[in-house]
Amino acid sequence: EHTLKKLERKLLRNRTEKVEKQRNRQQEDDKVFGTRVRIKSTGQKGMGSFSYEVANESHFMVKLDDGGGFETVQGRDSLEMLCTVCDSVAPARGRCGGCHSVWYCGTECQRKHWKEHRPICKQSCKKK
């Protein structure tokens, strides 16, 4: 009976870890939606449209700027986030600290965009 309880605890712990990994992956995927991105392999720029999962791997659809439709890429690592203001590559920690929905290359671009972004950011923060 003691072994059975240990096994139940282990199964519960594994299930909890799996759910947590899925939640973290979904949060990472959500960062791409509506965000300016560059596809590392081709250099094409566009807007992150939506993501889906195939065999535990995230895939992203990017609406290309050049009017060429959509491009599918596999894995979040195949994308670079772009600054909302100047379109340069944003650092990993360059996301808006309030709504987490836009990216900036630095504080200068963030300040330039604040008047436009503020109402959207405040509204987004209220929903959370």
Backbone as numpy.savetxt, mean C-alpha at the origin, in Angstrom:
# Nx Ny Nz CAx CAy CAz Cx Cy Cz
-4.30 -36.32 27.52 -5.11 -35.13 27.52 -4.25 -33.86 27.52
-3.15 -33.87 28.24 -2.23 -32.73 28.27 -1.68 -32.45 26.87
-1.36 -33.49 26.13 -0.84 -33.35 24.77 -1.90 -32.74 23.86
-3.14 -33.12 24.04 -4.23 -32.58 23.25 -4.39 -31.08 23.47
-4.28 -30.63 24.71 -4.38 -29.20 25.01 -3.22 -28.43 24.38
-2.01 -29.01 24.43 -0.85 -28.36 23.81 -1.06 -28.22 22.30
-1.59 -29.28 21.70 -1.86 -29.25 20.27 -2.91 -28.20 19.92
-3.96 -28.10 20.71 -5.00 -27.10 20.48 -4.42 -25.69 20.59
-3.58 -25.44 21.58 -2.94 -24.13 21.74 -2.05 -23.81 20.55
-1.31 -24.81 20.08 -0.43 -24.61 18.93 -1.24 -24.28 17.68
-2.33 -25.00 17.44 -3.19 -24.73 16.30 -3.79 -23.34 16.37
-4.24 -22.94 17.54 -4.80 -21.61 17.74 -3.74 -20.53 17.47
-2.54 -20.74 17.98 -1.44 -19.79 17.78 -1.11 -19.68 16.28
-1.05 -20.82 15.58 -0.77 -20.80 14.15 -1.85 -20.08 13.36
-3.10 -20.33 13.73 -4.23 -19.66 13.06 -4.16 -18.16 13.31
-3.88 -17.77 14.53 -3.77 -16.34 14.87 -2.65 -15.69 14.08
-1.50 -16.35 13.98 -0.37 -15.80 13.22 -0.73 -15.67 11.74
-1.43 -16.64 11.19 -1.83 -16.60 9.79 -2.78 -15.43 9.53
-3.75 -15.23 10.41 -4.68 -14.12 10.27 -3.95 -12.78 10.36
-3.01 -12.69 11.29 -2.22 -11.46 11.45 -1.39 -11.17 10.20
-0.79 -12.19 9.61 -0.01 -12.00 8.37 -0.91 -11.52 7.25
-2.11 -12.10 7.13 -3.04 -11.68 6.10 -3.48 -10.24 6.31
-3.72 -9.87 7.55 -4.12 -8.49 7.87 -2.99 -7.52 7.51
-1.77 -7.85 7.87 -0.63 -6.99 7.54 -0.45 -6.85 6.04
-0.61 -7.97 5.30 -0.48 -7.93 3.84 -1.56 -7.04 3.25
-2.79 -7.14 3.76 -3.88 -6.31 3.24 -3.61 -4.83 3.53
-3.06 -4.52 4.69 -2.74 -3.13 5.01 -1.67 -2.61 4.05
-0.68 -3.44 3.72 0.35 -3.05 2.76 -0.26 -2.85 1.38
-1.16 -3.76 0.99 -1.81 -3.65 -0.32 -2.64 -2.39 -0.40
-3.32 -2.02 0.67 -4.17 -0.83 0.69 -3.37 0.44 0.46
-2.07 0.42 0.78 -1.23 1.61 0.58 -1.10 1.95 -0.90
-1.26 0.96 -1.77 -1.07 1.16 -3.20 -2.29 1.79 -3.87
-3.49 1.50 -3.35 -4.73 1.99 -3.98 -4.76 3.51 -4.03
-4.98 4.05 -5.21 -5.08 5.50 -5.38 -3.78 6.25 -5.21
-2.66 5.55 -5.29 -1.35 6.15 -5.08 -0.57 6.17 -6.39
0.17 7.25 -6.60 1.06 7.32 -7.77 2.18 6.32 -7.57
2.41 5.49 -8.58 3.44 4.46 -8.49 4.25 4.40 -9.78
5.43 3.80 -9.65 6.29 3.50 -10.80 6.59 2.02 -10.75
6.43 1.35 -11.89 6.76 -0.07 -11.98 8.26 -0.18 -12.16
8.93 -0.83 -11.23 10.39 -0.90 -11.24 10.94 -1.52 -12.53
10.33 -2.59 -13.00 10.87 -3.32 -14.15 10.78 -2.56 -15.47
9.75 -1.72 -15.62 9.56 -1.03 -16.91 9.74 0.48 -16.82
9.67 1.04 -15.61 9.76 2.49 -15.45 8.45 3.20 -15.73
7.40 2.47 -16.10 6.11 3.08 -16.39 5.49 3.63 -15.11
4.82 4.78 -15.25 4.16 5.40 -14.11 2.65 5.32 -14.28
1.97 5.31 -13.14 0.52 5.26 -13.18 -0.07 5.38 -11.80
-1.35 5.01 -11.71 -2.08 5.09 -10.46 -2.43 3.67 -10.02
-2.10 3.35 -8.76 -2.45 2.04 -8.23 -3.96 1.91 -8.18
-4.50 0.90 -8.85 -5.95 0.78 -8.97 -6.55 -0.21 -7.99
-6.10 -1.44 -8.01 -6.61 -2.40 -7.04 -5.65 -3.58 -6.96
-5.85 -4.39 -5.94 -4.99 -5.55 -5.75 -5.85 -6.79 -5.59
-5.24 -7.91 -5.86 -5.89 -9.19 -5.63 -4.81 -10.20 -5.28
-5.23 -11.33 -4.78 -4.27 -12.31 -4.29 -4.39 -13.60 -5.08
-3.25 -14.15 -5.48 -3.19 -15.45 -6.14 -2.12 -16.26 -5.43
-2.51 -17.39 -4.88 -1.58 -18.29 -4.19 -0.73 -17.54 -3.16
-1.41 -16.77 -2.31 -0.77 -16.00 -1.22 0.22 -14.95 -1.71
0.14 -14.53 -2.95 1.00 -13.48 -3.48 0.13 -12.34 -3.97
0.43 -11.13 -3.53 -0.35 -9.97 -3.96 0.00 -9.59 -5.40
-1.01 -9.24 -6.16 -0.86 -8.73 -7.51 -1.54 -7.36 -7.54
-0.96 -6.44 -8.29 -1.49 -5.08 -8.34 -1.79 -4.67 -9.77
-2.90 -3.98 -9.94 -3.24 -3.41 -11.24 -2.87 -1.93 -11.18
-2.13 -1.49 -12.19 -1.71 -0.09 -12.26 -2.29 0.50 -13.54
-3.07 1.59 -13.39 -3.60 2.29 -14.56 -2.49 3.20 -15.07
-2.01 2.91 -16.26 -0.85 3.62 -16.81 -1.20 5.03 -17.27
-0.23 5.95 -17.08 -0.42 7.35 -17.47 -0.51 7.53 -18.98
0.20 6.70 -19.74 0.30 6.91 -21.17 -0.96 6.47 -21.94
-2.02 6.12 -21.21 -3.25 5.70 -21.86 -3.19 4.27 -22.37
-2.16 3.56 -21.99 -1.97 2.18 -22.46 -2.76 1.16 -21.66
-3.72 1.61 -20.91 -4.55 0.67 -20.14 -3.95 0.35 -18.79
-4.01 -0.92 -18.44 -3.55 -1.38 -17.13 -2.37 -2.32 -17.28
-1.55 -2.35 -16.26 -0.43 -3.28 -16.17 -0.58 -4.03 -14.86
-0.36 -5.33 -14.89 -0.41 -6.14 -13.68 1.01 -6.43 -13.22
1.27 -6.22 -11.95 2.58 -6.55 -11.39 2.39 -7.45 -10.19
3.37 -8.26 -9.94 3.29 -9.21 -8.84 4.15 -8.74 -7.68
3.53 -8.61 -6.53 4.26 -8.25 -5.32 4.46 -6.76 -5.14
4.30 -6.31 -3.92 4.46 -4.89 -3.57 5.88 -4.40 -3.85
6.86 -5.31 -3.79 8.25 -4.92 -4.02 8.53 -4.51 -5.47
7.61 -4.80 -6.37 7.82 -4.45 -7.78 7.36 -3.02 -8.08
6.87 -2.30 -7.05 6.39 -0.93 -7.22 7.18 0.04 -6.35
7.32 1.26 -6.86 7.88 2.35 -6.06 6.79 3.40 -5.92
6.62 3.89 -4.71 5.64 4.95 -4.48 6.24 6.28 -4.95
5.41 7.11 -5.54 5.87 8.39 -6.06 5.29 9.54 -5.25
6.05 10.61 -5.18 5.61 11.82 -4.49 4.37 12.38 -5.19
3.37 12.73 -4.40 2.12 13.27 -4.92 2.33 14.60 -5.64
3.35 15.35 -5.23 3.58 16.69 -5.77 4.50 16.69 -6.99
5.67 16.07 -6.87 6.68 16.20 -7.93 6.94 14.90 -8.71
6.30 13.81 -8.33 6.40 12.53 -9.05 7.76 11.85 -8.91
8.59 12.30 -7.98 9.86 11.59 -7.75 9.60 10.44 -6.77
10.54 9.52 -6.69 10.36 8.36 -5.83 10.32 8.81 -4.37
9.30 8.35 -3.65 9.14 8.71 -2.23 9.83 7.66 -1.37
10.47 8.08 -0.29 11.09 7.10 0.60 10.04 6.27 1.33
10.46 5.14 1.87 9.54 4.22 2.54 8.77 4.90 3.67
9.37 5.89 4.30 8.70 6.57 5.42 8.08 7.89 4.99
7.84 8.08 3.69 7.35 9.36 3.18 5.84 9.48 3.07
5.12 8.65 3.78 3.66 8.68 3.72 3.09 9.72 4.67
1.93 10.27 4.33 1.24 11.20 5.22 0.98 10.50 6.55
1.34 11.14 7.63 1.18 10.54 8.95 -0.26 10.52 9.45
-1.13 11.30 8.81 -2.52 11.34 9.25 -3.37 10.28 8.58
-3.51 10.38 7.26 -4.41 9.48 6.53 -3.70 8.28 5.90
-2.39 8.40 5.76 -1.58 7.33 5.16 -1.96 7.03 3.72
-2.56 7.99 3.02 -3.02 7.70 1.66 -2.21 8.39 0.57
-1.34 9.31 0.93 -0.49 9.98 -0.07 0.97 9.89 0.37
1.85 10.03 -0.61 3.29 9.91 -0.36 3.99 11.19 -0.78
5.07 11.51 -0.09 5.87 12.70 -0.38 7.35 12.34 -0.38
8.12 13.06 -1.20 9.56 12.82 -1.23 10.25 13.53 -0.07
9.60 14.54 0.49 10.18 15.26 1.62 9.21 16.29 2.18
9.66 17.00 3.20 8.78 17.95 3.88 8.40 19.14 2.99
9.27 19.53 2.07 8.96 20.66 1.20 7.72 20.37 0.35
7.68 19.20 -0.27 6.51 18.83 -1.08 5.28 18.63 -0.21
5.47 18.10 0.98 4.35 17.90 1.89 3.74 19.25 2.27
4.57 20.24 2.54 4.07 21.58 2.90 3.35 22.23 1.72
3.90 22.08 0.51 3.27 22.65 -0.68 1.86 22.09 -0.88
1.68 20.83 -0.58 0.43 20.13 -0.85 -0.58 20.22 0.29
-0.17 20.73 1.44 -1.00 20.67 2.64 -2.35 21.35 2.49
-2.39 22.54 1.89 -3.67 23.26 1.76 -4.69 22.42 0.98
-4.22 21.78 -0.06 -5.12 20.94 -0.87 -5.45 19.62 -0.15
-4.48 19.07 0.52 -4.64 17.75 1.14 -5.35 17.79 2.49
-5.26 18.88 3.20 -5.77 18.96 4.56 -7.23 18.51 4.72
-8.17 19.03 3.91 -9.57 18.60 4.10 -9.76 17.10 3.86
-9.08 16.55 2.87 -9.18 15.13 2.57 -8.60 14.31 3.73
-7.47 14.77 4.24 -6.79 14.08 5.33 -7.66 14.09 6.59
-8.20 15.24 6.91 -9.04 15.35 8.12 -10.27 14.46 8.01
-10.90 14.47 6.83 -12.09 13.62 6.62 -11.72 12.13 6.73
-10.59 11.77 6.16 -10.15 10.38 6.20 -9.84 9.93 7.62
-9.26 10.82 8.40 -8.92 10.48 9.80 -10.18 10.31 10.65
-11.25 11.03 10.32 -12.50 10.90 11.08 -13.12 9.53 10.88
-12.93 8.95 9.68 -13.53 7.65 9.37 -12.86 6.51 10.10
-11.61 6.69 10.53 -10.85 5.62 11.17 -11.24 5.42 12.60
